[in-house]
Each structure stands twice: as C-alpha cells, then as structure tokens.
Short mmCIF file of C-alpha atoms in Angstrom, two decimals:
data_model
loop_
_atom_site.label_atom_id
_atom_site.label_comp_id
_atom_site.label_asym_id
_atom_site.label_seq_id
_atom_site.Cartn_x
_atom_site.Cartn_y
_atom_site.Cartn_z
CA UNK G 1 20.44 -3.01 -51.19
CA UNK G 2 20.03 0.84 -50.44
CA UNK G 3 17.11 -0.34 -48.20
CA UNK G 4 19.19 -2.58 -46.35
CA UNK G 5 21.41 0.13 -46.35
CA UNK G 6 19.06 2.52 -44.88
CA UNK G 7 18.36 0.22 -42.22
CA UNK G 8 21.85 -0.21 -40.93
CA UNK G 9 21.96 3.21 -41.17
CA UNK G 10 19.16 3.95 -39.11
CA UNK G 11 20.55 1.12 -36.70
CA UNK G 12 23.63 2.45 -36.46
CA UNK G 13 22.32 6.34 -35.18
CA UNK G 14 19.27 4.88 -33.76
CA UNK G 15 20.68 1.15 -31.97
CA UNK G 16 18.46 -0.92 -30.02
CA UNK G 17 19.46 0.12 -26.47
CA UNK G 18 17.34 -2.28 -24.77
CA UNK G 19 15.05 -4.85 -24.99
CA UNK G 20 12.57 -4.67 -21.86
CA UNK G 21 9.71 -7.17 -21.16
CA UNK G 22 7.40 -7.03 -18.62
CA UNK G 23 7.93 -10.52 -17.14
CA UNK G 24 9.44 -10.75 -13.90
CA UNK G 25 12.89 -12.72 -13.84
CA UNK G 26 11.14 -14.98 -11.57
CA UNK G 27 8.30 -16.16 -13.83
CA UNK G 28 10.59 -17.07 -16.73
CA UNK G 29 12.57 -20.09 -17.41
CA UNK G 30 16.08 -20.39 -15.86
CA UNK G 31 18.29 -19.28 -18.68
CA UNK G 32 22.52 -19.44 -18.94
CA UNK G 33 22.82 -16.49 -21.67
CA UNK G 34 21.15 -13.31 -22.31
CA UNK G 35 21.94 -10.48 -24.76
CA UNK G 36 23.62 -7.66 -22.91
CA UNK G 37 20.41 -5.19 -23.90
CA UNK G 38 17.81 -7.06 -22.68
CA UNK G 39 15.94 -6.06 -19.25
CA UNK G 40 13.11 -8.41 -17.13
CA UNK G 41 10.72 -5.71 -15.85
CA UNK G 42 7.77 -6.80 -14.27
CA UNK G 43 4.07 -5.84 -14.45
CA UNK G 44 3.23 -2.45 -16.62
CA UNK G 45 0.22 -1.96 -14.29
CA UNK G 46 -1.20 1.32 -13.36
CA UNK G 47 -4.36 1.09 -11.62
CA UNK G 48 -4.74 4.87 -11.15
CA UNK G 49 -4.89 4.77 -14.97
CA UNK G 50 -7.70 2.77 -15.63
CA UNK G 51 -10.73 3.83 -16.83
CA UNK G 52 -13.88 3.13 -14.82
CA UNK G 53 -15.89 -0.10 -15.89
CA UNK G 54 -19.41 -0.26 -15.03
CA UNK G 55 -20.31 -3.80 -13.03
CA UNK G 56 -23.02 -4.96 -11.00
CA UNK G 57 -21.74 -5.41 -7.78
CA UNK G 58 -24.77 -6.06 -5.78
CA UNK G 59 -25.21 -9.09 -7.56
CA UNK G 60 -22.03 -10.53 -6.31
CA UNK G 61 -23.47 -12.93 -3.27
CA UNK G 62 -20.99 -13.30 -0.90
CA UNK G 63 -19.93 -17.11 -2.54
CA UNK G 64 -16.31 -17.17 -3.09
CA UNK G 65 -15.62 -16.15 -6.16
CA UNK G 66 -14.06 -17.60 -9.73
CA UNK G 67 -13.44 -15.18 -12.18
CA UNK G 68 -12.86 -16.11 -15.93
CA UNK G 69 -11.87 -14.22 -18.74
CA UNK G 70 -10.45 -15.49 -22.00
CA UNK G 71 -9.39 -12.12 -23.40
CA UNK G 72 -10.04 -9.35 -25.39
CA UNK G 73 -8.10 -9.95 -28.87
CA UNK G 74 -9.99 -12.63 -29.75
CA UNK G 75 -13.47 -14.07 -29.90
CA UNK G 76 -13.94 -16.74 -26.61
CA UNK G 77 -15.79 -19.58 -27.87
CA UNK G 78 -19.04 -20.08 -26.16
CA UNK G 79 -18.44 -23.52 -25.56
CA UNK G 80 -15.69 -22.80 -23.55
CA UNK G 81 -17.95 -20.71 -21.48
CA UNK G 82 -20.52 -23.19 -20.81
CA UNK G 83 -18.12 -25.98 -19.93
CA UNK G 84 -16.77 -23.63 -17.66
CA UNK G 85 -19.80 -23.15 -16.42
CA UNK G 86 -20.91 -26.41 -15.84
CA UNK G 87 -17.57 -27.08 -13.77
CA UNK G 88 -18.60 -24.21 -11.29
CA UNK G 89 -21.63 -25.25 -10.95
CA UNK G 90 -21.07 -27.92 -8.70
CA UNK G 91 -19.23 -25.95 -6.55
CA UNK G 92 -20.16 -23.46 -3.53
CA UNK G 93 -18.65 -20.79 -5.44
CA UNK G 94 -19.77 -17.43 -7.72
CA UNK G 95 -18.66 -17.72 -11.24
CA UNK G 96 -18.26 -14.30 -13.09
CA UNK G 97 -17.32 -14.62 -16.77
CA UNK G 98 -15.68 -11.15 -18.51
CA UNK G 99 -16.70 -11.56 -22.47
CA UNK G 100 -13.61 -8.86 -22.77
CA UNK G 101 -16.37 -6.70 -24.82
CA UNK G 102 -16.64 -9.26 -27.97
CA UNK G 103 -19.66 -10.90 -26.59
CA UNK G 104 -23.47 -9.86 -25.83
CA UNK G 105 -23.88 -11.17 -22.29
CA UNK G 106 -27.58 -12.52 -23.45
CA UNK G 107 -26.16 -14.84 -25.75
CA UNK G 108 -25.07 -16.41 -21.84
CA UNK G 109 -28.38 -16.38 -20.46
CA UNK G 110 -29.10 -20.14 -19.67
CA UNK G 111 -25.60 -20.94 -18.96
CA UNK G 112 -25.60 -23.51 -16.36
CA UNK G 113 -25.26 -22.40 -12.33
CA UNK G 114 -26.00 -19.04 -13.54
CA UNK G 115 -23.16 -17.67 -13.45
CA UNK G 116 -22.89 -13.68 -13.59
CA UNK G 117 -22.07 -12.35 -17.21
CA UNK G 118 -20.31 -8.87 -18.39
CA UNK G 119 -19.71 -8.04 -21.45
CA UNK G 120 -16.61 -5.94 -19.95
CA UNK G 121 -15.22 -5.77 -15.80
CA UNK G 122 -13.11 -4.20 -13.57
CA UNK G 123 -10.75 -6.64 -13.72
CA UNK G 124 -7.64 -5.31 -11.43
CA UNK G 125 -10.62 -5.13 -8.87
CA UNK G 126 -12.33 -8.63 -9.49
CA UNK G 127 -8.77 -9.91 -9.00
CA UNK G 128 -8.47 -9.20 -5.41
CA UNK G 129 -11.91 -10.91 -4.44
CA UNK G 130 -11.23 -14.30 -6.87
CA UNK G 131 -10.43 -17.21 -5.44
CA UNK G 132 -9.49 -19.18 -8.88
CA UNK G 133 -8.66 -17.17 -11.92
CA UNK G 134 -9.38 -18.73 -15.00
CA UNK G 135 -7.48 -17.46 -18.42
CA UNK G 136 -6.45 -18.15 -21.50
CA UNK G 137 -3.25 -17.29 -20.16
CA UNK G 138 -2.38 -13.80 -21.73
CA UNK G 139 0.04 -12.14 -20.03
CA UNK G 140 -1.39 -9.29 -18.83
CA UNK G 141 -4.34 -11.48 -17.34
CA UNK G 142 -1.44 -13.74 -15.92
CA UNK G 143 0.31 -11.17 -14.27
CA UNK G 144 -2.23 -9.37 -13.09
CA UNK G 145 -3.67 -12.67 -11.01
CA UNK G 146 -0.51 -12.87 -9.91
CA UNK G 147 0.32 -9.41 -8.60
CA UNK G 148 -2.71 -10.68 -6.59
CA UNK G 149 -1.60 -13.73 -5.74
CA UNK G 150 -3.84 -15.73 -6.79
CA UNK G 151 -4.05 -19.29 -8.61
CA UNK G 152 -5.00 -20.10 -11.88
CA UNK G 153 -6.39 -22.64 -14.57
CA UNK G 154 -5.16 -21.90 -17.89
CA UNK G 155 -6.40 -22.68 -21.13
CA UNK G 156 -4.34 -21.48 -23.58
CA UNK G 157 -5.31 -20.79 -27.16
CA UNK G 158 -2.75 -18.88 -29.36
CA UNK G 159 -0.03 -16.52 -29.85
CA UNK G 160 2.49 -16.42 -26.83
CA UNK G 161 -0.12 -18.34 -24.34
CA UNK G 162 1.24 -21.78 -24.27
CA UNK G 163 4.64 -20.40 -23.62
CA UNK G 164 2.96 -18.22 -20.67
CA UNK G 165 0.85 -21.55 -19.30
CA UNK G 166 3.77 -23.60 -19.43
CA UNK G 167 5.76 -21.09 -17.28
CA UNK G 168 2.48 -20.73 -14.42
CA UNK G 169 2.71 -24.48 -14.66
CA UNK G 170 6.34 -24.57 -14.09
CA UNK G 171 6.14 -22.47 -11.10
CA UNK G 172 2.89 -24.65 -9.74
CA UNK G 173 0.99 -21.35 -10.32
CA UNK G 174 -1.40 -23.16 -12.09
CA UNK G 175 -3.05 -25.96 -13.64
CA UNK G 176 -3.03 -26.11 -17.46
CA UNK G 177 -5.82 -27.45 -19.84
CA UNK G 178 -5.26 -28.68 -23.53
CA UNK G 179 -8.22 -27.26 -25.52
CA UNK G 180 -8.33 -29.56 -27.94
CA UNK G 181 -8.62 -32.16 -25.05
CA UNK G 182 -11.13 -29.82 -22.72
CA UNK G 183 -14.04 -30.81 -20.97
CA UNK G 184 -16.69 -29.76 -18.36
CA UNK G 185 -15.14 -32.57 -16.16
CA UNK G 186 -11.36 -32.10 -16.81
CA UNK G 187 -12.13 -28.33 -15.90
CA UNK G 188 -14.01 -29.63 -12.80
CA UNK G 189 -11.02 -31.89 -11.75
CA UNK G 190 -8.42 -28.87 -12.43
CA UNK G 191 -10.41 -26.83 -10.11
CA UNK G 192 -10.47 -29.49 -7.16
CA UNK G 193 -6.85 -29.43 -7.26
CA UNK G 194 -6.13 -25.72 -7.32
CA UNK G 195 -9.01 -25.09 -4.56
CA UNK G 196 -7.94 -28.06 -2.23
CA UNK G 197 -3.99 -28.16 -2.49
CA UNK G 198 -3.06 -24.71 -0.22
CA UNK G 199 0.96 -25.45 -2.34
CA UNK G 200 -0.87 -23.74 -5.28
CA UNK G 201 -1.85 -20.44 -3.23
CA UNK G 202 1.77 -20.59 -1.80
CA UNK G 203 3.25 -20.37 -4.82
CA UNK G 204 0.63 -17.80 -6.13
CA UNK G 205 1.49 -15.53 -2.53
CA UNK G 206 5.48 -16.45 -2.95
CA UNK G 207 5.63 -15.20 -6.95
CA UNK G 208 3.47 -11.93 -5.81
CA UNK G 209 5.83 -11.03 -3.05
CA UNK G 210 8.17 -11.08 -5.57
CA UNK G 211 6.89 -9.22 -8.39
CA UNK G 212 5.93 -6.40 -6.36
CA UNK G 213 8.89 -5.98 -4.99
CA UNK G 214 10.35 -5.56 -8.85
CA UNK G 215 8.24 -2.47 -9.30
CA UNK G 216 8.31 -3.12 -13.02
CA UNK G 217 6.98 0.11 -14.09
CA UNK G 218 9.00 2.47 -12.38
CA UNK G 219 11.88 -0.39 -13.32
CA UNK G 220 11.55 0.01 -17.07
CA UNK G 221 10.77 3.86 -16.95
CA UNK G 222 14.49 4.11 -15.16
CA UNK G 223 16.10 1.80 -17.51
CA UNK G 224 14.24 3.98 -20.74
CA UNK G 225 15.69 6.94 -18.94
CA UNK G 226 18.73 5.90 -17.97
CA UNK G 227 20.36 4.57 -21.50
CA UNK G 228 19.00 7.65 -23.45
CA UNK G 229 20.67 9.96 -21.04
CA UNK G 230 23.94 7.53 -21.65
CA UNK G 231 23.55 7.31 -25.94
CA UNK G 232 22.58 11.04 -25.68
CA UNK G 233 26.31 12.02 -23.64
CA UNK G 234 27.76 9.61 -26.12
CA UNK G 235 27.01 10.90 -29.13
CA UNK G 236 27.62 15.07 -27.75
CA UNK G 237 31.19 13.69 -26.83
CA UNK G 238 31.90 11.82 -30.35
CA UNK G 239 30.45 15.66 -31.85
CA UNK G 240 32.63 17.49 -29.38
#
C-alpha cells in the first residue's frame, strides 16, 4: 500500500501530460474517442542526425531497386531471405537485403539472383532509390518508406507489426504476407501486384504528402514544450 501510495503520489506532482506517438493521424485506424492527453505526431526522423553507414554503392547497377530489411531487434531468419530472394530473381530488378547488423553477409553468399548483401545500410538513403520496400513492418521502417512514398510488402513477425501491416494494408500501402503461410511464390505474386497496380504508389505518394506536411518532430517537440511551460505556470500560481 505505501508503494501504491508513492505512486499516486508521484502521479499526482508528476501527471502524465501527454501521450505522443509518432504515427501520423492518417495512418491509424478511424477512431470515435481519444483520451484528452494523447497527441498523433508523425515521423521522429532526423536525417542530419544519422551516423554515416558504409555501403557499396558502385555495386548498385542501375536495375530498379527492392530493398529489404527485416529489422534490427531481432534475428531475420535466413529462410526468409532466400525466399525473398528467389522472388526477385525473376524480376528485372536489384535486390539489396540490410541484415540490420545481426547477420554476417557471407552466410548470404549463394543466395539466389545474387542479390547485394550488408550487414548494415544507409537506409533513409536506400529509401529514396527503392522501388518496393520490403519489411517486417516496424514502424520506423514503415514510416520511413513512407515519408518516401514508396510501397511495401510486409511480413510481419512480432511485437506491434501486425497491428502496423494491417494499417499499410488498410490504406492499400501495401501488400501483407502471413509468415507462417510464406513462400518464394506468394512473395513473387505480392510483388507483381505492388509493381504493376500504379493505385499502390498513389496511395504510397498521397500518405507521404501527408506526413510531411505533419512535421512530426518539430510537432511533438512543441507539444513537450508547450504543456511543461503550462504545468510549470500552474503549479507557481497554486504556490503563489
């Protein structure tokens, strides 16, 4: 009980004066009811503020280009990889797969189509040259392909992912893949789509119009700034 206490306590001095994610209004589900604290954003991207990644781009070829990446927090399961790669392969397109650092690219060697394989890349900057993106549907991969307008086939394999797929889905951002159902040729089917129906890049080029016109950095920075100038004068006028 004092712990509980202490926590109300603490609560009470210390509320919760917002609740800010970085998903755009427009990306998330229509909703009737929100709690009066909570704030859509939109991307916390700051390119300036990346470090430099080291990536071979003289072996890019001039193909259009799919990039996949399947994340950093967790292992990507090689067989994803080479069904992925076996998709591309039929295709007059570059595949580049991003291990996200958890992988040695040699382990990727013989992969079929011969695709080209990092260990880590400059992702904000591969972005802008893909033609597909495919994820595991993280959100920071998600909006980042989006900020650049660009399509994607999602595989999603824990945590919040599903809930982000079925959102790209539901805005015909995207194609989404079960993985317990995935394949070389469902992969090679969800790419036909996304790279012959132009509705896909529409949407893609509509919903990046739109979150970069939400400026979600400077967005959540003001609304941080904003509330703790407004508790602050609240709490000097209950002392006064």
């Amino acid at each position: 009980q004092a712990g509980l206490g202490s926590i109300l306590g603490i609560e009470k001095v210390f509320p919760a004066l917002a609740h800010i994610t970085q998903l755009p209004e427009c990306i998330d589900f229509p909703r009737s009811a929100l709690p009066h604290n909570f704030y859509y954003a939109g991307p916390f991207v700051d390119e300036a503020g990346r470090l430099p990644v080291e990536f071979p781009w003289d072996r890019l070829d001039g193909r259009p280009m799919i990039y996949a990446s399947l994340g950093t927090t967790r292992k990507g399961d090689p067989d994803i990889f080479r069904m992925i790669a076996e998709a591309c392969a039929g295709f007059h397109l570059q595949l580049v797969i991003s291990l996200g650092g958890r992988r040695d690219p040699e382990m990727f060697a013989d992969l079929p189509g011969h695709p080209l394989v990092v260990r880590n890349a400059p992702q904000l900057e591969l972005l802008k040259r893909a033609e597909i993106v495919i994820t595991h549907g993280g959100l920071n991969t998600a909006l980042e392909a989006l900020m650049e307008g660009k399509p994607m086939l999602v595989i999603p394999k824990a945590f919040d992912q599903p809930a982000v797929a079925a959102r790209l889905e539901w805005l015909r951002v995207a194609e989404v893949l079960s993985l317990e159902k995935l394949s070389s040729k469902r992969i090679c089917i969800a790419l036909v789509k996304l790279l012959s129906d132009v509705s896909y890049r529409s949407a893609a080029k509509e919903a990046q119009t739109r979150i970069r016109s939400a400026d979600g950095l400077e967005r959540a920075a003001n609304i941080i700034e904003e509330l703790l100038e407004s508790h602050a004068n609240k709490h000097a006028v209950a002392a006064w």
